[in-house]
Amino acid sequence: MQKLMKSLIVAFAYMSMPIMAQKTDLVNPIIGTNGMGHTFPGACAPFGIVQVSPDTDTIPHNIDGVYQPRAYEYCAGYQHKDSSIVGFSHTHFSGTGHSDLGDILLMPFTGKLQINPGTADNPDSGYRSRFSHDTEISRPGYYEVLLTDDQIKVQLTATERTGIHKYTYPADQKKQLILDLNHGIYNYDGKVLWANLRVENDTLVTGYRITNGWSRVNYTYFAISFSQPVTRYGYTDREKVNYPGGFRRFNTAENFPEIGGRKVVSYFEFKEGSAPLEIKVALSAVSTEGALKNLLAEAGGKSFEQVVAEASEAWNEKLELFEIEGTEDQKAMFYTSLYHTMINPSVYMDVDGHYRGLDHNVHQAEGFTNYTIFSLWDTYRAEHPFLNLVTPLQNADMVKSMIVHQQQSIHKMLPVWSLMGNENWCMSGYHAVPVLADAIAKKVVTEKEAALQTMVETSNV
């Protein structure tokens, strides 16, 4: 009894203590989303490969051979000045000087089915929707907005490899969903080399797409689970394909469980009702089996709210490395900048350690986590030396990822500007060398001889 009373006294004392503000409350992910900041407002976990976020437009770098100067504004897919949202895709750059990704776009809707995204000038011409910044909530690991055209509340959160959506539709409207495998940031006709979609059952969809962009050959496999059964579905492939018998255009088909094509857009319907629709989207660069493993390991059996809490806790753990004094604006600037340092590079392997290497073979990571998105001419001066100090375990794995990149390279070169198992050769010089040298000097790297060998071989190319 005395032990019980003592426990109750401690519990009541804890409950009466003032609630301390979390560091995530000081982060404003909207910072950098206008002009040339090239950041996104959506949800991600620290160093996660999934960044589920709204895209407000995708402007090709050229249209009919004419260069489009505004394309550079959409490196992260979102501009705060825009007033409509195309949908919510799962991969985004943060702060880079080039655009790509925007893989696997979802967009909830009600009413008339439209399979094209429409335009910013005329949102009613497609499935995009207007929105107001007054309804946006953006914090580390969580994003929320109201799609005003159909009055659908969208909530997003993420694990390292999974994006989780929660859509609250009007209770008297049929729940409908677009899955656009043709959408992309830095998009253009022919960017999608092939896409495949399988309806495994009434709550599970799998597939992949292969794109040719800033990442020359990007394999994105996915597994999507629905919290409610699909009642009707269909797809369209807008690509005209040349067969031996002549040209053939795939038209819309319903309730056929598999489709492959270059411009695949699918739609799904669910019963109307007040219960929100929750969707979990796991990605893999290896296989749909890998995507399923990632989904089950990171989001299986978890509620949306549970994942939000875990993402917030993960970000707080990183942000609490620092205590600063200053004005509220200064704190917001500092912690938002700190937050941005821990988005890219990103984890690039499945939960079982399999990853797609620079040689496009599937490898098994032994004793390290494989990373990608190395914009090294941007990051070698400050970010990687900073990560060596504040998150040395992650930076050690990033360095190891650079070493295996060099070992898989036909040129025997450390990464220059690499992403998604590709080297795109942007910028001269070899900026990975000082990253490795700094990691050796700070005793972050244990494989000193292997690191030195990769540095020497790279400098001799």
Tab-separated table of C-alpha atoms in Angstrom:
chain	number	residue	atom	x	y	z
A	1	MET	CA	0.000	0.000	0.000
A	2	GLN	CA	2.845	2.375	0.868
A	3	LYS	CA	4.484	1.593	-2.484
A	4	LEU	CA	1.199	2.317	-4.272
A	5	MET	CA	0.755	5.652	-2.457
A	6	LYS	CA	4.328	6.633	-3.248
A	7	SER	CA	3.786	5.798	-6.941
A	8	LEU	CA	0.588	7.868	-7.023
A	9	ILE	CA	2.327	10.859	-5.399
A	10	VAL	CA	5.124	10.698	-7.996
A	11	ALA	CA	2.587	10.374	-10.811
A	12	PHE	CA	0.532	13.371	-9.651
A	13	ALA	CA	3.712	15.421	-9.167
A	14	TYR	CA	4.748	14.605	-12.744
A	15	MET	CA	1.308	15.513	-14.085
A	16	SER	CA	1.403	18.882	-12.311
A	17	MET	CA	4.767	19.824	-13.828
A	18	PRO	CA	4.666	22.349	-16.695
A	19	ILE	CA	4.840	20.699	-20.114
A	20	MET	CA	8.184	21.483	-21.702
A	21	ALA	CA	8.088	22.579	-25.332
A	22	GLN	CA	9.548	20.045	-27.724
A	23	LYS	CA	12.248	21.030	-30.165
A	24	THR	CA	9.975	20.021	-33.049
A	25	ASP	CA	7.746	22.955	-32.049
A	26	LEU	CA	10.599	25.284	-33.024
A	27	VAL	CA	10.958	23.880	-36.560
A	28	ASN	CA	9.100	25.518	-39.434
A	29	PRO	CA	9.360	23.306	-42.564
A	30	ILE	CA	7.630	26.020	-44.614
A	31	ILE	CA	10.906	27.982	-44.512
A	32	GLY	CA	12.607	27.636	-47.895
A	33	THR	CA	9.505	26.553	-49.822
A	34	ASN	CA	9.213	29.774	-51.827
A	35	GLY	CA	11.500	31.071	-54.552
A	36	MET	CA	14.759	29.150	-54.797
A	37	GLY	CA	14.855	27.587	-51.321
A	38	HIS	CA	14.099	24.176	-52.851
A	39	THR	CA	12.619	22.631	-49.692
A	40	PHE	CA	9.324	20.810	-49.144
A	41	PRO	CA	6.767	21.036	-46.301
A	42	GLY	CA	5.787	17.358	-46.076
A	43	ALA	CA	6.590	14.546	-43.649
A	44	CYS	CA	9.729	12.453	-43.340
A	45	ALA	CA	11.784	10.631	-40.732
A	46	PRO	CA	15.428	11.591	-40.089
A	47	PHE	CA	17.483	10.527	-43.140
A	48	GLY	CA	14.499	8.553	-44.494
A	49	ILE	CA	14.200	7.704	-48.177
A	50	VAL	CA	10.463	8.543	-48.067
A	51	GLN	CA	9.474	12.201	-47.980
A	52	VAL	CA	5.702	12.273	-48.492
A	53	SER	CA	4.779	15.808	-49.454
A	54	PRO	CA	2.433	17.874	-51.636
A	55	ASP	CA	3.459	18.763	-55.166
A	56	THR	CA	2.011	22.014	-56.443
A	57	ASP	CA	3.362	21.823	-59.989
A	58	THR	CA	5.814	19.974	-62.216
A	59	ILE	CA	7.253	22.050	-65.027
A	60	PRO	CA	9.469	20.282	-67.598
A	61	HIS	CA	12.849	21.839	-68.303
A	62	ASN	CA	11.762	22.144	-71.912
A	63	ILE	CA	8.466	21.974	-73.772
A	64	ASP	CA	8.678	21.267	-77.500
A	65	GLY	CA	12.356	22.176	-77.358
A	66	VAL	CA	11.788	25.505	-75.593
A	67	TYR	CA	13.602	25.943	-72.261
A	68	GLN	CA	11.296	26.680	-69.317
A	69	PRO	CA	13.143	28.931	-66.811
A	70	ARG	CA	10.538	28.382	-64.056
A	71	ALA	CA	11.337	24.657	-63.940
A	72	TYR	CA	14.238	25.364	-61.589
A	73	GLU	CA	11.791	26.618	-58.945
A	74	TYR	CA	10.329	23.131	-58.540
A	75	CYS	CA	13.377	21.152	-57.443
A	76	ALA	CA	11.372	20.004	-54.402
A	77	GLY	CA	7.990	19.989	-56.146
A	78	TYR	CA	6.346	22.694	-54.007
A	79	GLN	CA	6.104	26.475	-54.188
A	80	HIS	CA	4.407	28.308	-51.310
A	81	LYS	CA	3.039	30.930	-53.694
A	82	ASP	CA	0.944	28.312	-55.526
A	83	SER	CA	-2.737	27.857	-54.755
A	84	SER	CA	-3.428	24.302	-55.933
A	85	ILE	CA	-2.025	20.862	-55.151
A	86	VAL	CA	-1.517	18.168	-57.795
A	87	GLY	CA	-1.153	15.356	-55.277
A	88	PHE	CA	1.132	13.787	-52.690
A	89	SER	CA	4.237	11.950	-53.863
A	90	HIS	CA	6.791	10.028	-51.832
A	91	THR	CA	10.312	11.113	-52.827
A	92	HIS	CA	11.736	14.639	-52.799
A	93	PHE	CA	15.048	16.448	-52.851
A	94	SER	CA	15.708	18.985	-50.106
A	95	GLY	CA	17.810	22.049	-50.877
A	96	THR	CA	19.460	20.665	-54.005
A	97	GLY	CA	20.204	22.571	-57.195
A	98	HIS	CA	18.438	20.134	-59.498
A	99	SER	CA	15.008	18.504	-59.646
A	100	ASP	CA	13.858	14.905	-59.913
A	101	LEU	CA	11.873	12.199	-58.085
A	102	GLY	CA	8.226	12.822	-57.078
A	103	ASP	CA	7.612	9.072	-57.239
A	104	ILE	CA	4.235	7.348	-56.685
A	105	LEU	CA	1.660	10.135	-56.471
A	106	LEU	CA	-1.662	9.738	-54.643
A	107	MET	CA	-4.564	12.186	-54.821
A	108	PRO	CA	-7.932	11.754	-53.075
A	109	PHE	CA	-11.055	13.117	-54.743
A	110	THR	CA	-14.841	12.881	-54.911
A	111	GLY	CA	-17.246	13.271	-57.788
A	112	LYS	CA	-16.233	13.194	-61.444
A	113	LEU	CA	-13.282	10.974	-62.404
A	114	GLN	CA	-10.440	12.823	-64.127
A	115	ILE	CA	-7.216	11.015	-64.994
A	116	ASN	CA	-5.060	14.033	-65.876
A	117	PRO	CA	-3.647	16.505	-63.346
A	118	GLY	CA	-5.020	19.670	-64.946
A	119	THR	CA	-3.178	22.976	-64.805
A	120	ALA	CA	-2.462	25.636	-62.219
A	121	ASP	CA	-4.414	28.136	-64.332
A	122	ASN	CA	-7.413	25.818	-64.516
A	123	PRO	CA	-7.477	23.334	-61.605
A	124	ASP	CA	-10.967	22.160	-62.617
A	125	SER	CA	-9.491	20.651	-65.778
A	126	GLY	CA	-7.910	17.791	-63.801
A	127	TYR	CA	-7.748	15.998	-60.492
A	128	ARG	CA	-5.725	18.708	-58.721
A	129	SER	CA	-7.396	20.784	-55.977
A	130	ARG	CA	-7.218	24.285	-54.605
A	131	PHE	CA	-6.058	24.765	-51.019
A	132	SER	CA	-5.458	27.514	-48.461
A	133	HIS	CA	-2.297	27.941	-46.416
A	134	ASP	CA	-4.582	28.703	-43.481
A	135	THR	CA	-5.357	24.964	-43.307
A	136	GLU	CA	-1.741	23.798	-43.593
A	137	ILE	CA	0.056	22.354	-40.579
A	138	SER	CA	3.696	21.441	-41.126
A	139	ARG	CA	6.083	20.109	-38.512
A	140	PRO	CA	8.786	17.415	-38.462
A	141	GLY	CA	7.152	14.092	-39.279
A	142	TYR	CA	3.668	15.501	-39.920
A	143	TYR	CA	1.782	17.492	-42.575
A	144	GLU	CA	-1.881	18.434	-42.867
A	145	VAL	CA	-3.990	20.364	-45.382
A	146	LEU	CA	-7.604	20.697	-46.500
A	147	LEU	CA	-8.314	20.162	-50.209
A	148	THR	CA	-10.972	22.809	-50.563
A	149	ASP	CA	-12.521	21.693	-53.868
A	150	ASP	CA	-13.756	18.396	-52.404
A	151	GLN	CA	-13.425	19.270	-48.687
A	152	ILE	CA	-11.033	16.382	-48.022
A	153	LYS	CA	-8.747	16.612	-44.997
A	154	VAL	CA	-5.295	15.189	-45.749
A	155	GLN	CA	-2.856	14.126	-43.021
A	156	LEU	CA	0.605	12.699	-43.746
A	157	THR	CA	3.362	11.086	-41.700
A	158	ALA	CA	6.332	8.824	-42.443
A	159	THR	CA	8.832	6.227	-41.335
A	160	GLU	CA	12.217	5.816	-43.028
A	161	ARG	CA	10.766	3.741	-45.877
A	162	THR	CA	6.995	4.273	-45.655
A	163	GLY	CA	4.613	7.174	-46.184
A	164	ILE	CA	1.300	7.026	-44.332
A	165	HIS	CA	-1.769	8.959	-45.508
A	166	LYS	CA	-5.007	9.641	-43.643
A	167	TYR	CA	-7.833	11.033	-45.762
A	168	THR	CA	-11.092	12.236	-44.194
A	169	TYR	CA	-13.745	12.573	-46.901
A	170	PRO	CA	-17.186	14.166	-46.502
A	171	ALA	CA	-19.366	11.418	-44.993
A	172	ASP	CA	-21.947	11.546	-47.800
A	173	GLN	CA	-19.388	11.311	-50.628
A	174	LYS	CA	-17.860	8.268	-52.255
A	175	LYS	CA	-14.181	7.896	-51.354
A	176	GLN	CA	-12.070	7.941	-54.507
A	177	LEU	CA	-8.327	7.925	-55.122
A	178	ILE	CA	-5.926	8.566	-58.005
A	179	LEU	CA	-2.632	6.636	-58.213
A	180	ASP	CA	-0.584	8.323	-60.928
A	181	LEU	CA	2.520	6.398	-62.028
A	182	ASN	CA	3.253	8.947	-64.746
A	183	HIS	CA	3.675	11.906	-62.380
A	184	GLY	CA	7.137	13.167	-61.569
A	185	ILE	CA	9.145	16.235	-60.613
A	186	TYR	CA	11.300	17.446	-63.530
A	187	ASN	CA	8.820	15.595	-65.707
A	188	TYR	CA	8.705	15.320	-69.470
A	189	ASP	CA	7.258	13.043	-72.110
A	190	GLY	CA	9.068	9.711	-72.032
A	191	LYS	CA	10.618	10.051	-68.571
A	192	VAL	CA	8.765	6.960	-67.352
A	193	LEU	CA	10.373	4.027	-69.160
A	194	TRP	CA	7.911	1.476	-67.772
A	195	ALA	CA	5.432	1.072	-64.940
A	196	ASN	CA	3.593	-1.944	-63.600
A	197	LEU	CA	0.633	-2.229	-61.248
A	198	ARG	CA	-0.876	-5.314	-59.584
A	199	VAL	CA	-4.039	-5.407	-57.495
A	200	GLU	CA	-3.103	-8.270	-55.166
A	201	ASN	CA	-6.397	-8.182	-53.256
A	202	ASP	CA	-8.998	-5.638	-52.143
A	203	THR	CA	-6.618	-3.959	-49.651
A	204	LEU	CA	-3.163	-4.432	-51.237
A	205	VAL	CA	-1.577	-3.038	-54.408
A	206	THR	CA	2.022	-3.583	-55.540
A	207	GLY	CA	4.083	-2.441	-58.493
A	208	TYR	CA	7.075	-0.518	-59.740
A	209	ARG	CA	8.177	2.121	-62.172
A	210	ILE	CA	11.474	2.801	-63.939
A	211	THR	CA	12.312	6.387	-64.812
A	212	ASN	CA	15.044	8.180	-66.731
A	213	GLY	CA	15.784	11.563	-65.171
A	214	TRP	CA	18.496	13.197	-63.095
A	215	SER	CA	18.808	9.649	-61.821
A	216	ARG	CA	19.406	8.016	-65.186
A	217	VAL	CA	17.745	4.670	-64.343
A	218	ASN	CA	15.689	4.837	-61.158
A	219	TYR	CA	13.891	1.694	-59.953
A	220	THR	CA	11.050	2.427	-57.524
A	221	TYR	CA	9.098	-0.582	-56.252
A	222	PHE	CA	6.107	-0.057	-53.986
A	223	ALA	CA	3.548	-1.808	-51.806
A	224	ILE	CA	0.343	0.038	-50.880
A	225	SER	CA	-2.113	-1.137	-48.235
A	226	PHE	CA	-5.605	0.318	-47.708
A	227	SER	CA	-7.455	0.355	-44.396
A	228	GLN	CA	-10.738	-0.234	-46.263
A	229	PRO	CA	-11.506	-2.644	-49.112
A	230	VAL	CA	-11.564	-1.397	-52.685
A	231	THR	CA	-15.026	-1.681	-54.242
A	232	ARG	CA	-14.087	-0.681	-57.790
A	233	TYR	CA	-10.925	0.205	-59.631
A	234	GLY	CA	-9.583	0.878	-63.073
A	235	TYR	CA	-6.720	2.343	-65.022
A	236	THR	CA	-5.747	4.040	-68.233
A	237	ASP	CA	-2.509	4.075	-70.219
A	238	ARG	CA	-2.266	7.219	-72.308
A	239	GLU	CA	0.734	5.961	-74.284
A	240	LYS	CA	0.423	4.995	-77.942
A	241	VAL	CA	2.593	1.879	-78.461
A	242	ASN	CA	3.906	0.634	-81.811
A	243	TYR	CA	3.163	-3.087	-82.198
A	244	PRO	CA	3.967	-5.250	-85.251
A	245	GLY	CA	0.311	-4.981	-86.248
A	246	GLY	CA	0.304	-1.196	-85.989
A	247	PHE	CA	-0.313	1.400	-83.302
A	248	ARG	CA	-2.506	0.587	-80.325
A	249	ARG	CA	-3.685	2.854	-77.563
A	250	PHE	CA	-4.765	1.342	-74.259
A	251	ASN	CA	-8.069	2.742	-73.099
A	252	THR	CA	-9.577	2.745	-69.638
A	253	ALA	CA	-10.206	-0.750	-68.237
A	254	GLU	CA	-11.981	-1.699	-65.017
A	255	ASN	CA	-11.340	-4.403	-62.419
A	256	PHE	CA	-8.477	-6.023	-64.351
A	257	PRO	CA	-5.811	-6.929	-61.770
A	258	GLU	CA	-2.617	-6.054	-63.673
A	259	ILE	CA	-1.421	-3.390	-66.081
A	260	GLY	CA	1.939	-2.442	-67.532
A	261	GLY	CA	2.629	0.680	-69.548
A	262	ARG	CA	4.446	3.975	-69.851
A	263	LYS	CA	1.706	6.403	-68.809
A	264	VAL	CA	-0.348	4.435	-66.314
A	265	VAL	CA	-2.879	6.301	-64.178
A	266	SER	CA	-5.217	4.251	-61.975
A	267	TYR	CA	-8.192	5.029	-59.760
A	268	PHE	CA	-9.785	3.280	-56.781
A	269	GLU	CA	-13.162	3.609	-55.098
A	270	PHE	CA	-14.205	2.810	-51.527
A	271	LYS	CA	-17.541	2.851	-49.737
A	272	GLU	CA	-18.766	6.200	-48.501
A	273	GLY	CA	-18.848	6.841	-44.776
A	274	SER	CA	-17.344	8.916	-42.003
A	275	ALA	CA	-14.384	6.610	-41.238
A	276	PRO	CA	-11.100	8.052	-42.594
A	277	LEU	CA	-9.212	6.096	-45.226
A	278	GLU	CA	-5.652	5.267	-44.148
A	279	ILE	CA	-3.069	4.291	-46.750
A	280	LYS	CA	0.460	2.980	-46.166
A	281	VAL	CA	2.947	3.245	-49.050
A	282	ALA	CA	6.302	1.487	-48.673
A	283	LEU	CA	9.136	1.906	-51.178
A	284	SER	CA	12.091	-0.249	-52.201
A	285	ALA	CA	14.745	-0.017	-54.905
A	286	VAL	CA	15.067	-3.808	-54.928
A	287	SER	CA	11.661	-5.497	-55.310
A	288	THR	CA	7.992	-5.449	-54.384
A	289	GLU	CA	8.870	-8.153	-51.859
A	290	GLY	CA	11.325	-5.724	-50.292
A	291	ALA	CA	8.665	-3.018	-50.228
A	292	LEU	CA	6.266	-5.395	-48.453
A	293	LYS	CA	8.933	-6.250	-45.878
A	294	ASN	CA	9.553	-2.548	-45.294
A	295	LEU	CA	5.827	-1.911	-44.862
A	296	LEU	CA	5.349	-4.701	-42.346
A	297	ALA	CA	8.508	-3.898	-40.382
A	298	GLU	CA	7.952	-0.146	-40.075
A	299	ALA	CA	4.200	0.397	-40.273
A	300	GLY	CA	2.497	-2.966	-39.912
A	301	GLY	CA	-0.175	-2.948	-37.211
A	302	LYS	CA	0.483	0.695	-36.325
A	303	SER	CA	-2.130	3.424	-36.306
A	304	PHE	CA	-1.564	6.732	-38.056
A	305	GLU	CA	-1.312	8.491	-34.684
A	306	GLN	CA	1.292	5.996	-33.466
A	307	VAL	CA	3.527	6.646	-36.468
A	308	VAL	CA	3.127	10.418	-35.984
A	309	ALA	CA	4.278	10.047	-32.363
A	310	GLU	CA	7.256	7.886	-33.359
A	311	ALA	CA	8.321	10.317	-36.092
A	312	SER	CA	8.085	13.252	-33.669
A	313	GLU	CA	10.130	11.363	-31.075
A	314	ALA	CA	12.798	10.502	-33.657
A	315	TRP	CA	13.102	14.153	-34.686
A	316	ASN	CA	13.180	15.380	-31.096
A	317	GLU	CA	16.046	13.008	-30.365
A	318	LYS	CA	18.055	14.636	-33.164
A	319	LEU	CA	17.058	18.224	-32.434
A	320	GLU	CA	17.726	17.937	-28.688
A	321	LEU	CA	21.438	17.677	-29.406
A	322	PHE	CA	21.500	21.478	-29.090
A	323	GLU	CA	20.248	24.032	-26.566
A	324	ILE	CA	20.443	27.634	-27.739
A	325	GLU	CA	19.459	31.053	-26.480
A	326	GLY	CA	17.910	33.754	-28.627
A	327	THR	CA	14.681	35.181	-29.959
A	328	GLU	CA	11.874	32.946	-31.204
A	329	ASP	CA	12.821	33.799	-34.792
A	330	GLN	CA	16.465	32.902	-34.162
A	331	LYS	CA	15.452	29.594	-32.600
A	332	ALA	CA	13.159	28.826	-35.533
A	333	MET	CA	15.956	29.590	-37.990
A	334	PHE	CA	18.455	27.446	-36.092
A	335	TYR	CA	16.290	24.379	-35.510
A	336	THR	CA	14.792	24.498	-39.005
A	337	SER	CA	18.300	24.578	-40.457
A	338	LEU	CA	19.304	21.697	-38.179
A	339	TYR	CA	16.223	19.783	-39.355
A	340	HIS	CA	17.186	20.352	-42.988
A	341	THR	CA	20.667	18.854	-42.450
A	342	MET	CA	19.074	15.502	-41.549
A	343	ILE	CA	16.825	14.892	-44.567
A	344	ASN	CA	19.413	14.102	-47.271
A	345	PRO	CA	21.506	11.959	-47.637
A	346	SER	CA	18.845	9.281	-47.254
A	347	VAL	CA	18.719	5.591	-46.355
A	348	TYR	CA	18.833	3.496	-49.523
A	349	MET	CA	18.304	-0.110	-48.544
A	350	ASP	CA	15.539	-2.395	-47.353
A	351	VAL	CA	15.067	-3.472	-43.748
A	352	ASP	CA	16.776	-6.786	-44.593
A	353	GLY	CA	19.926	-4.983	-45.814
A	354	HIS	CA	19.410	-5.461	-49.566
A	355	TYR	CA	20.069	-2.448	-51.783
A	356	ARG	CA	20.598	-1.623	-55.453
A	357	GLY	CA	24.208	-0.693	-56.101
A	358	LEU	CA	25.887	1.571	-58.614
A	359	ASP	CA	26.314	-1.467	-60.901
A	360	HIS	CA	22.508	-1.967	-60.676
A	361	ASN	CA	23.022	-5.347	-59.065
A	362	VAL	CA	21.372	-6.106	-55.737
A	363	HIS	CA	23.856	-6.179	-52.848
A	364	GLN	CA	23.665	-7.091	-49.178
A	365	ALA	CA	24.941	-4.417	-46.777
A	366	GLU	CA	27.139	-6.029	-44.149
A	367	GLY	CA	27.491	-4.056	-40.926
A	368	PHE	CA	26.399	-0.683	-42.320
A	369	THR	CA	23.377	1.217	-43.620
A	370	ASN	CA	23.590	2.172	-47.278
A	371	TYR	CA	22.800	5.816	-48.147
A	372	THR	CA	22.112	7.780	-51.322
A	373	ILE	CA	21.647	11.387	-52.547
A	374	PHE	CA	25.187	12.720	-52.319
A	375	SER	CA	25.176	16.268	-53.684
A	376	LEU	CA	28.776	16.483	-52.593
A	377	TRP	CA	29.832	19.773	-54.130
A	378	ASP	CA	27.063	21.296	-51.968
A	379	THR	CA	27.805	19.363	-48.781
A	380	TYR	CA	31.530	18.584	-48.499
A	381	ARG	CA	32.475	21.948	-46.925
A	382	ALA	CA	29.999	22.042	-44.053
A	383	GLU	CA	27.282	19.407	-43.830
A	384	HIS	CA	29.428	16.274	-43.692
A	385	PRO	CA	31.970	17.777	-41.231
A	386	PHE	CA	28.948	18.848	-39.150
A	387	LEU	CA	27.384	15.366	-39.278
A	388	ASN	CA	30.729	13.909	-38.214
A	389	LEU	CA	30.296	15.842	-34.972
A	390	VAL	CA	26.567	15.488	-34.248
A	391	THR	CA	25.565	12.173	-35.875
A	392	PRO	CA	28.869	10.334	-36.360
A	393	LEU	CA	27.277	6.880	-36.665
A	394	GLN	CA	25.149	7.974	-39.611
A	395	ASN	CA	28.042	9.802	-41.268
A	396	ALA	CA	30.272	6.753	-40.839
A	397	ASP	CA	27.687	4.753	-42.792
A	398	MET	CA	27.509	7.500	-45.415
A	399	VAL	CA	31.284	7.271	-45.839
A	400	LYS	CA	31.029	3.484	-46.072
A	401	SER	CA	28.340	3.935	-48.729
A	402	MET	CA	30.763	6.146	-50.690
A	403	ILE	CA	33.469	3.490	-50.390
A	404	VAL	CA	31.241	0.691	-51.760
A	405	HIS	CA	30.114	3.118	-54.484
A	406	GLN	CA	33.764	3.462	-55.514
A	407	GLN	CA	34.240	-0.309	-55.429
A	408	GLN	CA	31.186	-0.825	-57.680
A	409	SER	CA	32.204	1.988	-60.053
A	410	ILE	CA	33.584	0.944	-63.424
A	411	HIS	CA	35.758	4.080	-63.184
A	412	LYS	CA	36.823	3.293	-59.587
A	413	MET	CA	35.667	6.744	-58.520
A	414	LEU	CA	34.057	7.958	-55.328
A	415	PRO	CA	30.651	9.597	-55.864
A	416	VAL	CA	30.518	13.005	-57.539
A	417	TRP	CA	26.749	13.664	-57.435
A	418	SER	CA	25.022	10.329	-57.001
A	419	LEU	CA	21.497	9.239	-56.264
A	420	MET	CA	19.314	6.140	-56.425
A	421	GLY	CA	22.132	3.847	-57.557
A	422	ASN	CA	23.318	6.246	-60.271
A	423	GLU	CA	26.186	8.649	-60.860
A	424	ASN	CA	25.143	11.713	-62.849
A	425	TRP	CA	28.579	13.366	-63.067
A	426	CYS	CA	27.467	16.860	-62.097
A	427	MET	CA	30.343	19.242	-61.253
A	428	SER	CA	34.066	18.850	-61.687
A	429	GLY	CA	36.475	17.789	-58.958
A	430	TYR	CA	36.196	14.952	-56.432
A	431	HIS	CA	34.485	16.365	-53.379
A	432	ALA	CA	34.095	13.008	-51.647
A	433	VAL	CA	37.843	12.979	-50.907
A	434	PRO	CA	37.755	15.732	-48.240
A	435	VAL	CA	34.655	14.092	-46.738
A	436	LEU	CA	36.586	10.873	-46.210
A	437	ALA	CA	39.688	12.735	-45.010
A	438	ASP	CA	37.644	14.614	-42.407
A	439	ALA	CA	35.986	11.391	-41.226
A	440	ILE	CA	39.421	9.788	-40.811
A	441	ALA	CA	40.765	12.812	-38.915
A	442	LYS	CA	37.776	12.733	-36.537
A	443	LYS	CA	38.234	8.958	-36.060
A	444	VAL	CA	34.746	8.288	-37.423
A	445	VAL	CA	36.054	5.847	-40.036
A	446	THR	CA	37.683	2.624	-38.876
A	447	GLU	CA	38.530	1.310	-42.361
A	448	LYS	CA	41.305	3.836	-42.884
A	449	GLU	CA	43.293	1.842	-45.447
A	450	ALA	CA	40.232	1.119	-47.592
A	451	ALA	CA	39.204	4.776	-47.401
A	452	LEU	CA	42.693	5.960	-48.364
A	453	GLN	CA	42.802	3.551	-51.306
A	454	THR	CA	39.505	4.870	-52.688
A	455	MET	CA	40.781	8.446	-52.305
A	456	VAL	CA	44.017	7.710	-54.174
A	457	GLU	CA	42.282	5.789	-56.963
A	458	THR	CA	39.722	8.573	-57.390
A	459	SER	CA	42.356	11.309	-57.558
A	460	ASN	CA	44.202	9.360	-60.294
A	461	VAL	CA	41.205	9.267	-62.650
